[in-house]
Short mmCIF file of C-alpha atoms in Angstrom, two decimals:
data_model
loop_
_atom_site.label_atom_id
_atom_site.label_comp_id
_atom_site.label_asym_id
_atom_site.label_seq_id
_atom_site.Cartn_x
_atom_site.Cartn_y
_atom_site.Cartn_z
CA MET X 1 -29.88 6.71 32.34
CA LYS X 2 -32.46 4.18 31.26
CA HIS X 3 -33.27 6.38 28.30
CA LEU X 4 -29.56 6.43 27.34
CA LEU X 5 -29.39 2.65 27.61
CA LEU X 6 -32.54 2.24 25.50
CA SER X 7 -31.24 4.62 22.82
CA SER X 8 -27.93 2.79 22.57
CA ALA X 9 -29.70 -0.53 22.29
CA LEU X 10 -32.01 0.78 19.55
CA ILE X 11 -29.06 2.18 17.60
CA ALA X 12 -27.15 -1.09 17.87
CA GLY X 13 -30.27 -3.05 16.92
CA SER X 14 -30.98 -0.91 13.87
CA MET X 15 -27.37 -1.25 12.69
CA THR X 16 -27.50 -5.00 13.05
CA ALA X 17 -30.80 -5.24 11.23
CA VAL X 18 -29.61 -3.55 8.04
CA ALA X 19 -25.90 -4.38 8.15
CA GLU X 20 -24.26 -6.42 5.42
CA THR X 21 -21.79 -8.75 7.10
CA TRP X 22 -18.38 -9.33 5.52
CA ASP X 23 -15.96 -12.11 6.36
CA LEU X 24 -12.20 -11.60 6.51
CA ASP X 25 -11.43 -13.01 3.06
CA LYS X 26 -14.03 -10.76 1.45
CA CYS X 27 -12.57 -7.72 3.19
CA ILE X 28 -9.03 -8.58 2.06
CA ASN X 29 -10.04 -9.24 -1.55
CA TYR X 30 -12.13 -6.08 -1.74
CA ALA X 31 -9.33 -3.96 -0.26
CA ILE X 32 -6.81 -5.34 -2.76
CA GLU X 33 -9.14 -4.46 -5.60
CA HIS X 34 -10.19 -0.99 -4.44
CA ASN X 35 -7.52 0.43 -2.11
CA ILE X 36 -5.92 3.59 -3.54
CA SER X 37 -2.36 2.66 -2.52
CA VAL X 38 -2.67 -0.71 -4.27
CA LYS X 39 -4.15 0.95 -7.35
CA SER X 40 -1.24 3.39 -7.41
CA ARG X 41 1.25 0.52 -7.41
CA GLN X 42 -0.73 -1.18 -10.16
CA ASN X 43 -0.42 1.99 -12.22
CA ASP X 44 3.35 1.94 -11.62
CA VAL X 45 3.43 -1.55 -13.16
CA ALA X 46 1.62 -0.28 -16.26
CA SER X 47 4.10 2.60 -16.52
CA SER X 48 7.06 0.22 -16.25
CA GLN X 49 5.56 -2.03 -18.92
CA GLN X 50 5.42 0.99 -21.21
CA SER X 51 9.08 1.71 -20.41
CA VAL X 52 9.98 -1.78 -21.65
CA THR X 53 8.06 -1.11 -24.86
CA ASP X 54 9.83 2.24 -25.26
CA ALA X 55 13.24 0.59 -24.81
CA LYS X 56 12.48 -2.05 -27.43
CA SER X 57 11.37 0.67 -29.86
CA ARG X 58 14.96 1.93 -29.98
CA TYR X 59 15.78 -1.02 -32.25
CA LEU X 60 13.47 0.41 -34.93
CA PRO X 61 14.58 2.79 -37.70
CA THR X 62 13.23 6.31 -38.05
CA LEU X 63 11.69 7.81 -41.18
CA SER X 64 10.74 11.47 -41.59
CA ALA X 65 9.68 13.86 -44.34
CA ASN X 66 10.00 17.60 -44.60
CA ALA X 67 8.92 20.44 -46.87
CA GLY X 68 9.46 24.18 -46.88
CA GLN X 69 8.54 27.35 -48.79
CA SER X 70 10.35 30.66 -48.48
CA TRP X 71 10.22 34.09 -50.13
CA ASN X 72 12.84 36.85 -50.36
CA ILE X 73 11.56 40.35 -51.21
CA GLY X 74 13.92 43.31 -51.85
CA ARG X 75 17.55 43.68 -52.75
CA GLY X 76 19.60 40.55 -53.20
CA LEU X 77 22.92 39.40 -54.54
CA THR X 78 22.97 38.47 -58.24
CA ALA X 79 25.13 36.04 -60.19
CA GLU X 80 27.27 39.00 -61.30
CA ASN X 81 28.07 39.72 -57.64
CA THR X 82 25.97 42.86 -57.65
CA TYR X 83 22.83 43.80 -55.76
CA ALA X 84 19.49 44.32 -57.45
CA ASP X 85 15.82 44.61 -56.47
CA ARG X 86 14.18 41.26 -57.15
CA ASN X 87 11.76 38.82 -55.55
CA THR X 88 12.69 35.16 -55.17
CA SER X 89 10.70 32.11 -54.21
CA ASN X 90 12.10 28.79 -53.04
CA PHE X 91 10.35 25.47 -52.37
CA GLN X 92 12.05 22.28 -51.24
CA TRP X 93 11.11 18.88 -49.91
CA GLY X 94 12.90 15.80 -48.66
CA ALA X 95 12.71 12.54 -46.76
CA SER X 96 15.29 10.93 -44.49
CA PHE X 97 15.82 7.44 -43.11
CA ASN X 98 18.00 6.47 -40.15
CA LEU X 99 18.81 2.95 -38.99
CA PRO X 100 20.90 2.25 -35.86
CA VAL X 101 23.38 -0.40 -36.99
CA PHE X 102 25.30 -0.58 -33.71
CA SER X 103 24.15 1.50 -30.77
CA GLY X 104 27.04 0.68 -28.50
CA LEU X 105 24.89 -1.93 -26.70
CA SER X 106 22.85 0.90 -25.18
CA THR X 107 19.56 -0.35 -26.61
CA THR X 108 20.15 -3.93 -25.48
CA ARG X 109 21.10 -2.79 -22.00
CA GLN X 110 18.25 -0.30 -21.87
CA VAL X 111 15.80 -3.14 -22.53
CA ALA X 112 17.48 -5.29 -19.87
CA TYR X 113 17.30 -2.43 -17.35
CA ALA X 114 13.65 -1.72 -18.17
CA LYS X 115 12.75 -5.39 -17.68
CA ALA X 116 14.61 -5.53 -14.36
CA ASN X 117 12.85 -2.36 -13.23
CA LEU X 118 9.51 -3.87 -14.28
CA ALA X 119 10.24 -6.94 -12.15
CA THR X 120 10.99 -4.66 -9.18
CA VAL X 121 7.82 -2.61 -9.59
CA THR X 122 5.74 -5.77 -10.01
CA GLU X 123 7.05 -7.12 -6.70
CA GLN X 124 6.37 -3.75 -5.08
CA TYR X 125 2.79 -4.02 -6.32
CA GLU X 126 2.51 -7.48 -4.77
CA ALA X 127 4.09 -6.14 -1.57
CA ALA X 128 1.45 -3.40 -1.45
CA LYS X 129 -1.24 -6.09 -1.61
CA GLU X 130 0.49 -7.93 1.24
CA ASP X 131 0.64 -4.74 3.32
CA ILE X 132 -3.01 -3.94 2.79
CA SER X 133 -3.92 -7.54 3.67
CA ILE X 134 -2.04 -7.29 6.97
CA ASN X 135 -3.66 -3.93 7.74
CA VAL X 136 -7.12 -5.36 6.99
CA ILE X 137 -6.48 -8.35 9.27
CA THR X 138 -5.42 -6.01 12.08
CA ALA X 139 -8.40 -3.68 11.62
CA TYR X 140 -10.82 -6.61 11.29
CA LEU X 141 -9.68 -8.13 14.57
CA GLN X 142 -9.87 -4.72 16.24
CA VAL X 143 -13.57 -4.57 15.33
CA LEU X 144 -14.17 -8.02 16.83
CA TYR X 145 -12.21 -7.10 19.96
CA CYS X 146 -14.32 -3.96 20.45
CA LYS X 147 -17.48 -6.02 19.99
CA GLU X 148 -16.41 -8.47 22.68
CA LEU X 149 -15.72 -5.62 25.10
CA ASN X 150 -19.10 -4.14 24.27
CA GLU X 151 -20.82 -7.43 25.13
CA VAL X 152 -18.98 -7.49 28.45
CA ALA X 153 -20.03 -3.89 29.07
CA LYS X 154 -23.66 -4.79 28.35
CA GLY X 155 -23.43 -7.59 30.89
CA GLN X 156 -22.11 -5.17 33.47
CA VAL X 157 -24.99 -2.80 32.77
CA GLU X 158 -27.48 -5.62 33.35
CA LEU X 159 -25.85 -6.44 36.69
CA SER X 160 -25.82 -2.77 37.71
CA GLU X 161 -29.47 -2.34 36.69
CA HIS X 162 -30.43 -5.33 38.76
CA GLU X 163 -28.49 -4.03 41.74
CA PHE X 164 -29.93 -0.55 41.39
CA THR X 165 -33.48 -1.93 41.27
CA ARG X 166 -32.73 -4.08 44.30
CA ARG X 167 -31.38 -1.18 46.33
CA GLU X 168 -34.34 1.00 45.39
CA ALA X 169 -36.63 -1.64 46.85
CA LEU X 170 -34.48 -1.95 49.99
CA LEU X 171 -34.47 1.83 50.39
CA GLU X 172 -38.23 1.95 50.16
CA ALA X 173 -38.38 -0.77 52.82
CA GLY X 174 -36.07 1.28 55.02
CA LYS X 175 -33.40 -1.41 55.15
CA ILE X 176 -30.50 0.60 53.67
CA PRO X 177 -29.51 4.27 53.78
CA GLU X 178 -30.06 6.46 50.74
CA ILE X 179 -26.31 6.67 50.12
CA ASP X 180 -26.24 2.97 49.16
CA MET X 181 -28.92 3.54 46.54
CA LEU X 182 -27.09 6.60 45.19
CA GLU X 183 -23.86 4.59 44.91
CA ALA X 184 -25.72 1.95 42.90
CA LYS X 185 -27.17 4.66 40.67
CA SER X 186 -23.71 6.15 40.14
CA GLN X 187 -22.26 2.74 39.27
CA LEU X 188 -25.08 2.12 36.78
CA ALA X 189 -24.34 5.47 35.11
CA GLN X 190 -20.64 4.61 34.86
CA ASP X 191 -21.39 1.21 33.37
CA GLU X 192 -23.81 2.74 30.85
CA LEU X 193 -21.14 5.27 29.92
CA ASN X 194 -18.64 2.45 29.45
CA MET X 195 -21.14 0.56 27.29
CA THR X 196 -21.72 3.68 25.17
CA GLN X 197 -17.97 4.17 24.81
CA THR X 198 -17.39 0.57 23.72
CA ALA X 199 -20.26 0.88 21.21
CA ASN X 200 -18.60 4.00 19.82
CA ASP X 201 -15.28 2.14 19.69
CA ILE X 202 -16.97 -0.42 17.44
CA ARG X 203 -18.07 2.31 15.06
CA LEU X 204 -14.61 3.87 15.03
CA ALA X 205 -13.02 0.49 14.35
CA LEU X 206 -15.48 -0.09 11.51
CA VAL X 207 -14.57 3.32 10.10
CA ASP X 208 -10.88 2.37 10.10
CA LEU X 209 -11.63 -0.92 8.37
CA ALA X 210 -13.98 0.71 5.86
CA GLN X 211 -11.31 3.29 5.03
CA LEU X 212 -8.89 0.52 4.11
CA LEU X 213 -11.59 -0.95 1.88
CA GLU X 214 -12.37 2.50 0.40
CA LEU X 215 -16.02 2.21 1.46
CA ASP X 216 -17.95 5.47 1.68
CA ASP X 217 -20.90 4.18 3.72
CA ILE X 218 -20.39 2.13 6.88
CA GLU X 219 -23.99 2.24 8.08
CA SER X 220 -24.68 -1.05 6.27
CA PHE X 221 -21.23 -2.53 6.92
CA ASP X 222 -20.40 -5.13 9.57
CA VAL X 223 -18.13 -8.13 9.99
CA VAL X 224 -18.61 -11.73 11.13
CA PRO X 225 -16.64 -13.39 13.93
CA LEU X 226 -13.65 -15.64 13.32
CA ASP X 227 -13.11 -19.16 14.52
CA ALA X 228 -11.25 -19.26 17.81
CA GLU X 229 -7.50 -19.85 17.65
CA SER X 230 -5.90 -20.72 20.95
CA SER X 231 -2.65 -22.43 19.91
CA LEU X 232 0.60 -21.10 18.50
CA LEU X 233 1.92 -22.14 15.10
CA THR X 234 4.15 -25.19 15.23
CA MET X 235 6.80 -23.52 13.04
CA THR X 236 9.75 -21.87 14.70
CA PRO X 237 10.50 -18.18 14.02
CA ASP X 238 13.58 -19.23 12.03
CA ASP X 239 11.46 -21.51 9.84
CA ILE X 240 8.95 -18.73 9.27
CA PHE X 241 11.74 -16.28 8.42
CA ASP X 242 13.39 -18.70 5.99
CA ALA X 243 10.04 -19.27 4.27
CA ALA X 244 9.32 -15.54 4.10
CA MET X 245 12.72 -14.85 2.55
CA GLN X 246 11.73 -17.05 -0.39
CA HIS X 247 8.37 -15.50 -1.21
CA ASN X 248 7.89 -12.23 0.69
CA HIS X 249 7.31 -9.63 -2.00
CA THR X 250 9.02 -6.80 -0.13
CA ILE X 251 12.20 -8.89 -0.02
CA LEU X 252 11.81 -9.95 -3.66
CA ALA X 253 11.33 -6.31 -4.69
CA ALA X 254 14.51 -5.32 -2.85
CA ARG X 255 16.44 -8.12 -4.56
CA ASN X 256 15.14 -7.14 -7.98
CA ASN X 257 16.06 -3.55 -7.25
CA ILE X 258 19.68 -4.63 -6.78
CA ILE X 259 19.57 -6.41 -10.15
CA ALA X 260 18.05 -3.33 -11.79
CA SER X 261 20.75 -1.08 -10.31
CA GLU X 262 23.45 -3.40 -11.71
CA LYS X 263 21.78 -3.23 -15.13
CA ASN X 264 21.81 0.55 -14.81
CA ILE X 265 25.58 0.52 -14.26
CA SER X 266 26.04 -1.50 -17.46
CA LEU X 267 23.74 0.91 -19.29
CA ALA X 268 25.70 3.94 -18.11
CA LYS X 269 28.97 2.39 -19.33
CA THR X 270 27.67 2.26 -22.92
CA GLY X 271 28.56 5.94 -23.13
CA TYR X 272 32.18 4.80 -23.68
CA ILE X 273 31.29 2.65 -26.74
CA PRO X 274 31.22 3.95 -30.35
CA THR X 275 27.99 3.88 -32.38
CA VAL X 276 27.30 3.28 -36.07
CA ASN X 277 24.22 4.52 -37.97
CA PHE X 278 23.02 4.09 -41.53
CA ASN X 279 21.48 7.17 -43.13
CA ALA X 280 19.64 7.65 -46.42
CA GLY X 281 17.46 10.32 -47.94
CA LEU X 282 16.01 11.97 -51.02
CA GLY X 283 14.67 15.37 -52.00
CA SER X 284 14.29 18.12 -54.60
CA SER X 285 13.63 21.86 -54.85
CA TYR X 286 12.12 24.63 -56.99
CA TYR X 287 13.63 28.13 -57.26
CA LYS X 288 12.04 31.15 -58.97
CA ILE X 289 13.40 34.67 -59.53
CA SER X 290 11.03 37.43 -60.59
CA GLY X 291 11.86 39.30 -63.79
CA ILE X 292 13.94 36.58 -65.46
CA PRO X 293 13.00 33.30 -67.17
CA ASN X 294 12.70 30.28 -64.86
CA ASP X 295 12.41 26.61 -65.63
CA SER X 296 9.01 25.08 -64.92
CA PHE X 297 8.21 23.54 -61.55
CA GLY X 298 8.16 19.99 -62.91
CA LYS X 299 11.45 20.41 -64.77
CA GLN X 300 13.22 21.84 -61.74
CA MET X 301 11.84 19.07 -59.54
CA LYS X 302 13.26 16.52 -61.97
CA ASN X 303 16.60 18.22 -62.45
CA ASN X 304 17.11 19.04 -58.78
CA TYR X 305 16.08 15.58 -57.53
CA SER X 306 18.81 13.94 -55.42
CA THR X 307 19.36 10.92 -53.21
CA TYR X 308 21.99 10.03 -50.67
CA PHE X 309 22.97 7.22 -48.31
CA GLY X 310 25.89 6.45 -46.06
CA PHE X 311 27.17 5.37 -42.69
CA SER X 312 28.15 7.52 -39.74
CA LEU X 313 30.53 6.51 -36.96
CA ASN X 314 30.53 8.32 -33.64
CA ILE X 315 33.51 7.69 -31.34
CA PRO X 316 33.22 9.24 -27.86
CA ILE X 317 36.55 10.81 -26.96
CA PHE X 318 35.70 13.35 -24.28
CA ASP X 319 32.11 14.08 -23.24
CA ALA X 320 32.88 16.47 -20.36
CA LEU X 321 32.90 13.50 -17.93
CA ASN X 322 29.17 12.90 -18.45
CA THR X 323 29.56 9.15 -18.91
CA ARG X 324 31.90 8.80 -15.94
CA ASN X 325 29.49 10.75 -13.75
CA SER X 326 26.56 8.63 -14.92
CA VAL X 327 28.47 5.45 -14.04
CA ASN X 328 29.34 6.80 -10.60
CA ARG X 329 25.71 7.75 -9.95
CA ALA X 330 24.59 4.28 -11.00
CA LYS X 331 27.12 2.73 -8.61
CA VAL X 332 25.79 4.86 -5.75
CA GLN X 333 22.26 3.70 -6.60
CA ASN X 334 23.50 0.12 -6.46
CA ILE X 335 24.93 0.66 -2.98
CA ASN X 336 21.61 2.20 -1.87
CA ALA X 337 19.71 -0.76 -3.32
CA ARG X 338 21.87 -3.19 -1.34
CA LEU X 339 21.37 -1.16 1.83
CA GLN X 340 17.62 -1.14 1.26
CA TYR X 341 17.68 -4.92 0.85
CA ASP X 342 19.60 -5.33 4.13
CA ASP X 343 17.13 -2.99 5.84
CA ALA X 344 14.12 -4.90 4.48
CA ARG X 345 15.66 -8.20 5.59
CA GLN X 346 16.33 -6.91 9.12
CA ARG X 347 12.85 -5.41 9.43
CA LEU X 348 11.28 -8.68 8.30
CA PHE X 349 13.43 -10.62 10.79
CA LYS X 350 12.44 -8.25 13.61
CA THR X 351 8.74 -8.29 12.65
CA ILE X 352 8.56 -12.09 12.61
CA ARG X 353 10.48 -12.44 15.88
CA GLN X 354 8.29 -9.87 17.59
CA ALA X 355 5.10 -11.46 16.28
CA TYR X 356 6.24 -14.91 17.42
CA TYR X 357 7.17 -13.84 20.93
CA GLN X 358 4.05 -11.70 21.20
CA ALA X 359 2.00 -14.73 20.17
CA ASP X 360 3.80 -16.90 22.69
CA GLY X 361 3.27 -14.29 25.40
CA ALA X 362 -0.40 -13.94 24.41
CA GLN X 363 -0.88 -17.70 24.62
CA GLN X 364 0.59 -17.80 28.13
CA LYS X 365 -1.42 -14.74 29.11
CA LEU X 366 -4.58 -16.33 27.70
CA LYS X 367 -4.13 -19.47 29.76
CA ALA X 368 -3.44 -17.45 32.91
CA SER X 369 -6.31 -15.02 32.25
CA GLU X 370 -8.75 -17.90 31.69
CA VAL X 371 -7.85 -19.26 35.12
CA ALA X 372 -8.02 -15.79 36.64
CA GLU X 373 -11.37 -15.07 34.97
CA ASP X 374 -12.87 -18.32 36.21
CA ALA X 375 -11.64 -17.64 39.74
CA ALA X 376 -12.81 -14.01 39.64
CA ASN X 377 -16.26 -14.97 38.37
CA LYS X 378 -16.63 -17.61 41.07
CA ALA X 379 -15.45 -15.12 43.66
CA PHE X 380 -17.95 -12.59 42.35
CA GLU X 381 -20.79 -15.10 42.53
CA ALA X 382 -19.83 -15.89 46.10
CA MET X 383 -19.54 -12.21 46.91
CA ARG X 384 -22.95 -11.49 45.35
CA GLU X 385 -24.55 -14.21 47.44
CA LYS X 386 -22.76 -12.94 50.50
CA TYR X 387 -23.83 -9.39 49.68
CA ASN X 388 -27.45 -10.43 49.19
CA LEU X 389 -27.37 -11.94 52.67
CA GLY X 390 -26.06 -8.68 54.08
CA ARG X 391 -22.62 -10.06 54.97
CA ALA X 392 -20.63 -7.81 52.59
CA THR X 393 -20.55 -4.08 52.00
CA PRO X 394 -21.48 -2.42 48.69
CA THR X 395 -17.84 -1.44 48.25
CA GLU X 396 -16.71 -5.06 48.51
CA TYR X 397 -19.41 -6.06 46.03
CA GLU X 398 -18.34 -3.44 43.45
CA GLN X 399 -14.67 -4.32 43.87
CA SER X 400 -15.41 -7.97 43.21
CA LYS X 401 -17.51 -7.10 40.14
CA THR X 402 -14.81 -4.78 38.80
CA LYS X 403 -12.18 -7.49 39.23
CA ALA X 404 -14.31 -9.99 37.33
CA LEU X 405 -14.78 -7.44 34.54
CA ARG X 406 -11.06 -6.73 34.38
CA THR X 407 -10.10 -10.41 34.14
CA THR X 408 -12.67 -10.93 31.36
CA ALA X 409 -11.27 -7.97 29.43
CA GLU X 410 -7.73 -9.30 29.86
CA ARG X 411 -8.82 -12.71 28.59
CA ILE X 412 -10.45 -11.14 25.53
CA GLN X 413 -7.41 -9.00 24.83
CA ALA X 414 -5.03 -11.96 25.12
CA GLY X 415 -7.27 -14.07 22.88
CA TYR X 416 -7.36 -11.52 20.08
CA GLU X 417 -3.66 -10.78 20.48
CA LEU X 418 -2.97 -14.48 19.92
CA ILE X 419 -5.29 -14.61 16.91
CA LEU X 420 -3.67 -11.52 15.36
CA ARG X 421 -0.08 -12.71 15.84
CA ASN X 422 -0.95 -16.20 14.61
CA ARG X 423 -2.54 -14.72 11.50
CA LEU X 424 0.50 -12.57 10.85
CA LEU X 425 2.91 -15.46 11.30
CA GLU X 426 0.81 -17.66 9.04
CA PHE X 427 0.71 -14.86 6.49
CA TYR X 428 4.51 -14.54 6.46
CA ALA X 429 5.00 -18.31 6.28
CA THR X 430 2.63 -18.81 3.33
CA PRO X 431 3.25 -17.75 -0.29
CA HIS X 432 0.75 -15.27 -1.76
#
């Protein structure tokens, strides 16, 4: 058992010696910069920005050129309406220009929809950063909580070691039966096991935090403690909720999504509107028939040269209900966007209320557990003195020690619960 205790201490000491300590702000900033989910949302923003550029490009004209060469070998129809064996060669080229004069407002509305969608995706990106920040805060505090429990466990091991040593000496003096020494040895083993478990919990908590930060190596990774926070925020849950509704990025993304869905309805309705295009082009060709005289290439290119320009009007009369179906789909998307906004609003309201009441409960529990811990520690000191004088049984001594340990653990848990809920409430109440 002593070897196990020494090994655990050496492992903890070696980790502390080489560990690079991070504070909470550094963890949050690093996670925002490196977390894969946040990077994915950032890539969505870049894609939406390109969609805006694509929509604006629809205002631009199009210009294209073409050329072709063909051969016909074998029998073919002649000018005399008879068939004869002859080989023909044909070359032609051209260029065309198209300018959208009036696109039925589709381009304008496509740009407006793309911009609204970009605003939605941008807020979703900011919401992803908020989510990862909250997750980092939670994981960070979990590490600190596990460390506190580990310190308590180490203290219990020291007490059990002292008691085991004491009972060994009493056994050698013939003042206690062997069973008392064995009970002390068993208790020491249990406390060492608990200390090992809490040390492992620290490593697991660090793994969870490192995963959020996308760190591959946690051997040199550790965190620093936070300043104690023992009081609840002065803001009411309604005040926090009202503030969050103004700047919470999940809510803003849901609102922008409603706007984007309305723009999509307007875009779908452009299918009912006529369009006007301006078209122009030029070209020429060269034609050669084997066995008969043919004009030269340059002469044919000059004689066959042609240009054209004009306007085209397209009036949608019946498009197999495609436009109507597109409008109906856009309206359904708008309803879904409004439902998603209501859901996001309700979830935010519930989250803030729960965090506030959990913080209030943690504050009350912290005050009560501090009193209980003080009383339990005093009772344990009295019991230890009484036990040392032979006026209490080993069972009574262990029960008193266990109670003191339990009240300390409850105080630590309540303290970190209050810190976590306070941090979350402050996060929701503050713009980011």
